[in-house]
Every structure is written in structure tokens, then in C-alpha cells.
Amino acid sequence: MPITPRGFEAMKALRFGAFALAITAAGCNHLPESALLLNPASIEQRQVETRRFDGISEPDLLAACAAVLQDLGFSIDASDSRLGLITASKERNARDATQFFQGLALAMIGVRKPLDTDQTIRASVVVFPALGEKQNNHLVRITLQRVVRTTTPGFVRTEWLKDPELYQGFFTKLSQSVFLEGHKI
């Protein structure tokens, strides 16, 4: 007897239910405590990405962050003052002479390697109150990543940017902006 579309759907639902039950049963094991701890490299990177600013309101600090991002060539994609969040991006060329010559050398022996063409650099900024502190003391965290497109259609890679100099440059400009805002210059 052939399976009707309704019977096929019932079999799919039964298989999905069995799969969900198996996953749930497997998830009942306790996680080791170490699974929830940040590794030292993550803690170090978070320290690079975060700075404290005192004596400025959250709206003024968000405005200063947006201005610095724009000064750095970013376009603001979204912002939500209730969440203390700004996302921004900018398009840049990703071509690299070293990569080009390596690709050329590989092509000479018959190996094709995709070459980077362009990239979108994304920035996410979060401003939040410093815990247990007085009013107008905030932490600012910025994370940077890039999405690189290549000569191979549909091939994209995403990388977190971890260079401390990038973050230091942002925070230096933000400190100057906060100083000017604080003194109404």
C-alpha cells in the first residue's frame, strides 16, 4: 500500500519526535563546571575590547561612540539607545599583494586558490552601566569583525579582528570625544 502525503508527514513527525527525545535525553547529563568558564584568551580579548568612562551620561556616551565610528569611516546600520547598542559597517578593498603572488605561484603549478576581493568591516558597540557604581559611570565594549568575499563566487569567510591597536585607536578617539563633550567644546 503506497504512503499518502498525510502518512508521509506523520512518519516525519514521528521521526522528529524520536530525534528530539534522544537529544533531550542526551542533554540531561550535567555539564562540567569548566564548560561555563571563559578561557584566559577570551578574558584578555574582552579587556582589550572594553573601557570605562566616568562622568558622562549614557546618551552622551552613545552619541560620542556614533560620532567616532563615523569619523573612522563607518556608516551606522542600527542603534538602540534603550539597549545601549550601535552597529556600524564599512566596505573596503581586501586585495593583498602577497596573497596575489602566492596565488599566482600556486596557479603556475595547477592549484587554484581563491583570492580576497573586498570586505565588510563590522563594528558593534555596547554601552552599559558599571555595576555597583555611581550614576554616569559606564563601560563601553566594541567588537570588530570582517566579512571577506573572494574570487570564488559564494565563498565568504568571517574573522574576528583581534589587533589591540584597532581597539586602542577607537578608545583614544572616544576618550578625546568624551573630553570635548564633557567640557562642551
PDB file of C-alpha atoms in Angstrom:
ATOM      1  CA  MET A   1       0.000   0.000   0.000  1.00  0.00           C
ATOM      2  CA  PRO A   2       1.551   3.375  -1.010  1.00  0.00           C
ATOM      3  CA  ILE A   3       2.208   6.043   1.603  1.00  0.00           C
ATOM      4  CA  THR A   4      -0.054   9.043   1.228  1.00  0.00           C
ATOM      5  CA  PRO A   5       1.228  12.599   1.752  1.00  0.00           C
ATOM      6  CA  ARG A   6      -0.565  12.650   5.120  1.00  0.00           C
ATOM      7  CA  GLY A   7       1.096   9.361   6.113  1.00  0.00           C
ATOM      8  CA  PHE A   8       4.476  10.688   4.999  1.00  0.00           C
ATOM      9  CA  GLU A   9       4.017  13.782   7.187  1.00  0.00           C
ATOM     10  CA  ALA A  10       3.045  11.569  10.131  1.00  0.00           C
ATOM     11  CA  MET A  11       6.205   9.484   9.671  1.00  0.00           C
ATOM     12  CA  LYS A  12       8.313  12.663   9.505  1.00  0.00           C
ATOM     13  CA  ALA A  13       6.687  13.941  12.707  1.00  0.00           C
ATOM     14  CA  LEU A  14       7.316  10.601  14.444  1.00  0.00           C
ATOM     15  CA  ARG A  15      10.983  10.600  13.387  1.00  0.00           C
ATOM     16  CA  PHE A  16      11.407  14.211  14.516  1.00  0.00           C
ATOM     17  CA  GLY A  17       9.801  13.387  17.874  1.00  0.00           C
ATOM     18  CA  ALA A  18      12.144  10.423  18.375  1.00  0.00           C
ATOM     19  CA  PHE A  19      15.123  12.580  17.440  1.00  0.00           C
ATOM     20  CA  ALA A  20      14.036  15.363  19.841  1.00  0.00           C
ATOM     21  CA  LEU A  21      13.557  12.826  22.641  1.00  0.00           C
ATOM     22  CA  ALA A  22      17.045  11.391  22.032  1.00  0.00           C
ATOM     23  CA  ILE A  23      18.620  14.856  22.092  1.00  0.00           C
ATOM     24  CA  THR A  24      16.741  15.780  25.271  1.00  0.00           C
ATOM     25  CA  ALA A  25      17.799  12.550  26.978  1.00  0.00           C
ATOM     26  CA  ALA A  26      21.399  13.118  25.951  1.00  0.00           C
ATOM     27  CA  GLY A  27      21.229  16.668  27.308  1.00  0.00           C
ATOM     28  CA  CYS A  28      20.234  15.518  30.779  1.00  0.00           C
ATOM     29  CA  ASN A  29      23.858  14.878  31.670  1.00  0.00           C
ATOM     30  CA  HIS A  30      25.428  17.529  33.851  1.00  0.00           C
ATOM     31  CA  LEU A  31      27.903  19.925  32.293  1.00  0.00           C
ATOM     32  CA  PRO A  32      31.315  20.084  33.892  1.00  0.00           C
ATOM     33  CA  GLU A  33      31.875  23.375  35.712  1.00  0.00           C
ATOM     34  CA  SER A  34      34.794  24.193  33.424  1.00  0.00           C
ATOM     35  CA  ALA A  35      32.433  24.290  30.406  1.00  0.00           C
ATOM     36  CA  LEU A  36      30.940  27.547  31.657  1.00  0.00           C
ATOM     37  CA  LEU A  37      34.235  29.309  32.378  1.00  0.00           C
ATOM     38  CA  LEU A  38      35.856  31.759  29.981  1.00  0.00           C
ATOM     39  CA  ASN A  39      39.314  30.762  28.901  1.00  0.00           C
ATOM     40  CA  PRO A  40      42.162  33.199  29.630  1.00  0.00           C
ATOM     41  CA  ALA A  41      42.403  34.287  25.970  1.00  0.00           C
ATOM     42  CA  SER A  42      38.728  35.323  25.979  1.00  0.00           C
ATOM     43  CA  ILE A  43      39.202  37.299  29.169  1.00  0.00           C
ATOM     44  CA  GLU A  44      42.246  39.062  27.695  1.00  0.00           C
ATOM     45  CA  GLN A  45      40.372  39.915  24.489  1.00  0.00           C
ATOM     46  CA  ARG A  46      37.408  41.263  26.465  1.00  0.00           C
ATOM     47  CA  GLN A  47      39.786  43.557  28.363  1.00  0.00           C
ATOM     48  CA  VAL A  48      41.147  44.863  25.043  1.00  0.00           C
ATOM     49  CA  GLU A  49      37.585  45.481  23.796  1.00  0.00           C
ATOM     50  CA  THR A  50      36.275  47.274  26.919  1.00  0.00           C
ATOM     51  CA  ARG A  51      36.972  50.648  28.576  1.00  0.00           C
ATOM     52  CA  ARG A  52      35.406  52.548  31.447  1.00  0.00           C
ATOM     53  CA  PHE A  53      34.173  56.130  31.127  1.00  0.00           C
ATOM     54  CA  ASP A  54      33.174  58.180  34.158  1.00  0.00           C
ATOM     55  CA  GLY A  55      31.148  61.367  34.454  1.00  0.00           C
ATOM     56  CA  ILE A  56      29.187  61.154  31.198  1.00  0.00           C
ATOM     57  CA  SER A  57      25.585  60.121  30.670  1.00  0.00           C
ATOM     58  CA  GLU A  58      24.757  57.043  28.623  1.00  0.00           C
ATOM     59  CA  PRO A  59      23.023  59.033  25.833  1.00  0.00           C
ATOM     60  CA  ASP A  60      26.033  61.363  25.526  1.00  0.00           C
ATOM     61  CA  LEU A  61      28.417  58.402  25.521  1.00  0.00           C
ATOM     62  CA  LEU A  62      26.378  56.645  22.815  1.00  0.00           C
ATOM     63  CA  ALA A  63      26.404  59.831  20.729  1.00  0.00           C
ATOM     64  CA  ALA A  64      30.178  60.088  21.154  1.00  0.00           C
ATOM     65  CA  CYS A  65      30.595  56.426  20.091  1.00  0.00           C
ATOM     66  CA  ALA A  66      28.474  57.008  16.981  1.00  0.00           C
ATOM     67  CA  ALA A  67      30.484  60.125  16.094  1.00  0.00           C
ATOM     68  CA  VAL A  68      33.801  58.272  16.460  1.00  0.00           C
ATOM     69  CA  LEU A  69      32.567  55.406  14.310  1.00  0.00           C
ATOM     70  CA  GLN A  70      31.515  57.866  11.619  1.00  0.00           C
ATOM     71  CA  ASP A  71      34.880  59.647  11.869  1.00  0.00           C
ATOM     72  CA  LEU A  72      36.513  56.259  11.263  1.00  0.00           C
ATOM     73  CA  GLY A  73      34.509  55.832   8.044  1.00  0.00           C
ATOM     74  CA  PHE A  74      31.732  53.592   9.345  1.00  0.00           C
ATOM     75  CA  SER A  75      28.078  54.003   8.434  1.00  0.00           C
ATOM     76  CA  ILE A  76      25.669  53.480  11.317  1.00  0.00           C
ATOM     77  CA  ASP A  77      23.497  50.462  10.474  1.00  0.00           C
ATOM     78  CA  ALA A  78      21.379  50.383  13.632  1.00  0.00           C
ATOM     79  CA  SER A  79      21.240  51.909  17.072  1.00  0.00           C
ATOM     80  CA  ASP A  80      19.031  51.356  20.078  1.00  0.00           C
ATOM     81  CA  SER A  81      19.522  53.753  22.967  1.00  0.00           C
ATOM     82  CA  ARG A  82      17.346  51.606  25.267  1.00  0.00           C
ATOM     83  CA  LEU A  83      19.790  48.717  24.820  1.00  0.00           C
ATOM     84  CA  GLY A  84      22.897  50.902  24.580  1.00  0.00           C
ATOM     85  CA  LEU A  85      23.756  49.339  21.223  1.00  0.00           C
ATOM     86  CA  ILE A  86      25.219  50.659  17.969  1.00  0.00           C
ATOM     87  CA  THR A  87      26.122  48.563  14.935  1.00  0.00           C
ATOM     88  CA  ALA A  88      28.063  50.002  12.026  1.00  0.00           C
ATOM     89  CA  SER A  89      29.881  48.822   8.921  1.00  0.00           C
ATOM     90  CA  LYS A  90      32.155  49.953   6.129  1.00  0.00           C
ATOM     91  CA  GLU A  91      33.196  48.461   2.817  1.00  0.00           C
ATOM     92  CA  ARG A  92      36.877  48.138   1.999  1.00  0.00           C
ATOM     93  CA  ASN A  93      39.152  46.549  -0.572  1.00  0.00           C
ATOM     94  CA  ALA A  94      40.625  43.246   0.650  1.00  0.00           C
ATOM     95  CA  ARG A  95      43.174  42.708  -2.108  1.00  0.00           C
ATOM     96  CA  ASP A  96      46.630  41.844  -0.830  1.00  0.00           C
ATOM     97  CA  ALA A  97      49.763  41.789  -2.987  1.00  0.00           C
ATOM     98  CA  THR A  98      51.353  38.926  -1.011  1.00  0.00           C
ATOM     99  CA  GLN A  99      48.232  36.804  -1.382  1.00  0.00           C
ATOM    100  CA  PHE A 100      48.081  37.631  -5.098  1.00  0.00           C
ATOM    101  CA  PHE A 101      51.662  36.482  -5.751  1.00  0.00           C
ATOM    102  CA  GLN A 102      51.156  33.331  -3.655  1.00  0.00           C
ATOM    103  CA  GLY A 103      48.015  32.584  -5.679  1.00  0.00           C
ATOM    104  CA  LEU A 104      49.920  33.209  -8.916  1.00  0.00           C
ATOM    105  CA  ALA A 105      52.708  30.820  -7.882  1.00  0.00           C
ATOM    106  CA  LEU A 106      50.160  28.147  -6.975  1.00  0.00           C
ATOM    107  CA  ALA A 107      48.313  28.679 -10.275  1.00  0.00           C
ATOM    108  CA  MET A 108      51.561  28.021 -12.143  1.00  0.00           C
ATOM    109  CA  ILE A 109      51.626  24.502 -10.693  1.00  0.00           C
ATOM    110  CA  GLY A 110      47.920  23.986 -11.337  1.00  0.00           C
ATOM    111  CA  VAL A 111      46.458  24.802  -7.905  1.00  0.00           C
ATOM    112  CA  ARG A 112      43.702  27.404  -7.805  1.00  0.00           C
ATOM    113  CA  LYS A 113      43.321  29.330  -4.583  1.00  0.00           C
ATOM    114  CA  PRO A 114      40.552  31.898  -4.070  1.00  0.00           C
ATOM    115  CA  LEU A 115      41.837  35.458  -3.683  1.00  0.00           C
ATOM    116  CA  ASP A 116      40.273  38.063  -1.435  1.00  0.00           C
ATOM    117  CA  THR A 117      38.437  40.817  -3.319  1.00  0.00           C
ATOM    118  CA  ASP A 118      36.524  43.033  -0.913  1.00  0.00           C
ATOM    119  CA  GLN A 119      35.363  43.064   2.678  1.00  0.00           C
ATOM    120  CA  THR A 120      32.796  44.492   5.025  1.00  0.00           C
ATOM    121  CA  ILE A 121      34.158  45.565   8.370  1.00  0.00           C
ATOM    122  CA  ARG A 122      31.517  45.457  11.104  1.00  0.00           C
ATOM    123  CA  ALA A 123      31.595  47.148  14.470  1.00  0.00           C
ATOM    124  CA  SER A 124      29.257  46.524  17.389  1.00  0.00           C
ATOM    125  CA  VAL A 125      29.352  48.887  20.353  1.00  0.00           C
ATOM    126  CA  VAL A 126      27.567  48.258  23.637  1.00  0.00           C
ATOM    127  CA  VAL A 127      27.386  50.860  26.403  1.00  0.00           C
ATOM    128  CA  PHE A 128      26.256  49.704  29.836  1.00  0.00           C
ATOM    129  CA  PRO A 129      26.422  50.971  33.422  1.00  0.00           C
ATOM    130  CA  ALA A 130      29.390  49.913  35.511  1.00  0.00           C
ATOM    131  CA  LEU A 131      27.960  47.596  38.174  1.00  0.00           C
ATOM    132  CA  GLY A 132      27.732  48.859  41.713  1.00  0.00           C
ATOM    133  CA  GLU A 133      28.911  52.287  40.711  1.00  0.00           C
ATOM    134  CA  LYS A 134      27.535  55.792  40.840  1.00  0.00           C
ATOM    135  CA  GLN A 135      25.433  57.199  38.070  1.00  0.00           C
ATOM    136  CA  ASN A 136      27.238  58.279  34.866  1.00  0.00           C
ATOM    137  CA  ASN A 137      29.935  55.616  35.134  1.00  0.00           C
ATOM    138  CA  HIS A 138      29.776  53.315  32.120  1.00  0.00           C
ATOM    139  CA  LEU A 139      31.631  50.583  30.303  1.00  0.00           C
ATOM    140  CA  VAL A 140      31.964  50.616  26.521  1.00  0.00           C
ATOM    141  CA  ARG A 141      32.696  47.412  24.642  1.00  0.00           C
ATOM    142  CA  ILE A 142      33.397  47.329  20.928  1.00  0.00           C
ATOM    143  CA  THR A 143      33.853  44.204  18.844  1.00  0.00           C
ATOM    144  CA  LEU A 144      35.162  44.233  15.288  1.00  0.00           C
ATOM    145  CA  GLN A 145      34.883  41.622  12.585  1.00  0.00           C
ATOM    146  CA  ARG A 146      35.293  41.445   8.858  1.00  0.00           C
ATOM    147  CA  VAL A 147      33.427  39.520   6.211  1.00  0.00           C
ATOM    148  CA  VAL A 148      35.748  38.815   3.276  1.00  0.00           C
ATOM    149  CA  ARG A 149      34.473  37.948  -0.187  1.00  0.00           C
ATOM    150  CA  THR A 150      36.738  36.148  -2.650  1.00  0.00           C
ATOM    151  CA  THR A 151      37.135  35.416  -6.351  1.00  0.00           C
ATOM    152  CA  THR A 152      35.226  32.164  -5.821  1.00  0.00           C
ATOM    153  CA  PRO A 153      31.514  33.021  -6.090  1.00  0.00           C
ATOM    154  CA  GLY A 154      29.668  32.449  -2.829  1.00  0.00           C
ATOM    155  CA  PHE A 155      32.856  31.868  -0.844  1.00  0.00           C
ATOM    156  CA  VAL A 156      32.903  34.153   2.176  1.00  0.00           C
ATOM    157  CA  ARG A 157      34.832  33.981   5.424  1.00  0.00           C
ATOM    158  CA  THR A 158      34.233  35.854   8.645  1.00  0.00           C
ATOM    159  CA  GLU A 159      37.052  36.791  11.008  1.00  0.00           C
ATOM    160  CA  TRP A 160      37.080  38.494  14.372  1.00  0.00           C
ATOM    161  CA  LEU A 161      39.578  41.351  14.380  1.00  0.00           C
ATOM    162  CA  LYS A 162      41.740  40.992  17.473  1.00  0.00           C
ATOM    163  CA  ASP A 163      44.538  43.503  16.851  1.00  0.00           C
ATOM    164  CA  PRO A 164      44.786  45.551  20.083  1.00  0.00           C
ATOM    165  CA  GLU A 165      45.887  48.625  18.084  1.00  0.00           C
ATOM    166  CA  LEU A 166      42.485  48.785  16.350  1.00  0.00           C
ATOM    167  CA  TYR A 167      40.695  48.869  19.690  1.00  0.00           C
ATOM    168  CA  GLN A 168      43.185  51.283  21.222  1.00  0.00           C
ATOM    169  CA  GLY A 169      42.683  53.642  18.274  1.00  0.00           C
ATOM    170  CA  PHE A 170      38.909  53.621  18.769  1.00  0.00           C
ATOM    171  CA  PHE A 171      39.178  54.228  22.519  1.00  0.00           C
ATOM    172  CA  THR A 172      41.753  57.016  22.092  1.00  0.00           C
ATOM    173  CA  LYS A 173      39.374  58.860  19.755  1.00  0.00           C
ATOM    174  CA  LEU A 174      36.431  58.127  22.058  1.00  0.00           C
ATOM    175  CA  SER A 175      38.340  59.499  25.075  1.00  0.00           C
ATOM    176  CA  GLN A 176      39.026  62.710  23.145  1.00  0.00           C
ATOM    177  CA  SER A 177      35.379  62.952  22.115  1.00  0.00           C
ATOM    178  CA  VAL A 178      34.183  62.363  25.691  1.00  0.00           C
ATOM    179  CA  PHE A 179      36.587  65.033  26.957  1.00  0.00           C
ATOM    180  CA  LEU A 180      35.295  67.543  24.398  1.00  0.00           C
ATOM    181  CA  GLU A 181      31.669  66.603  25.181  1.00  0.00           C
ATOM    182  CA  GLY A 182      32.289  66.900  28.926  1.00  0.00           C
ATOM    183  CA  HIS A 183      33.746  70.377  28.512  1.00  0.00           C
ATOM    184  CA  LYS A 184      31.172  71.365  25.849  1.00  0.00           C
ATOM    185  CA  ILE A 185      33.932  72.256  23.395  1.00  0.00           C
TER     186      ILE A 185
END
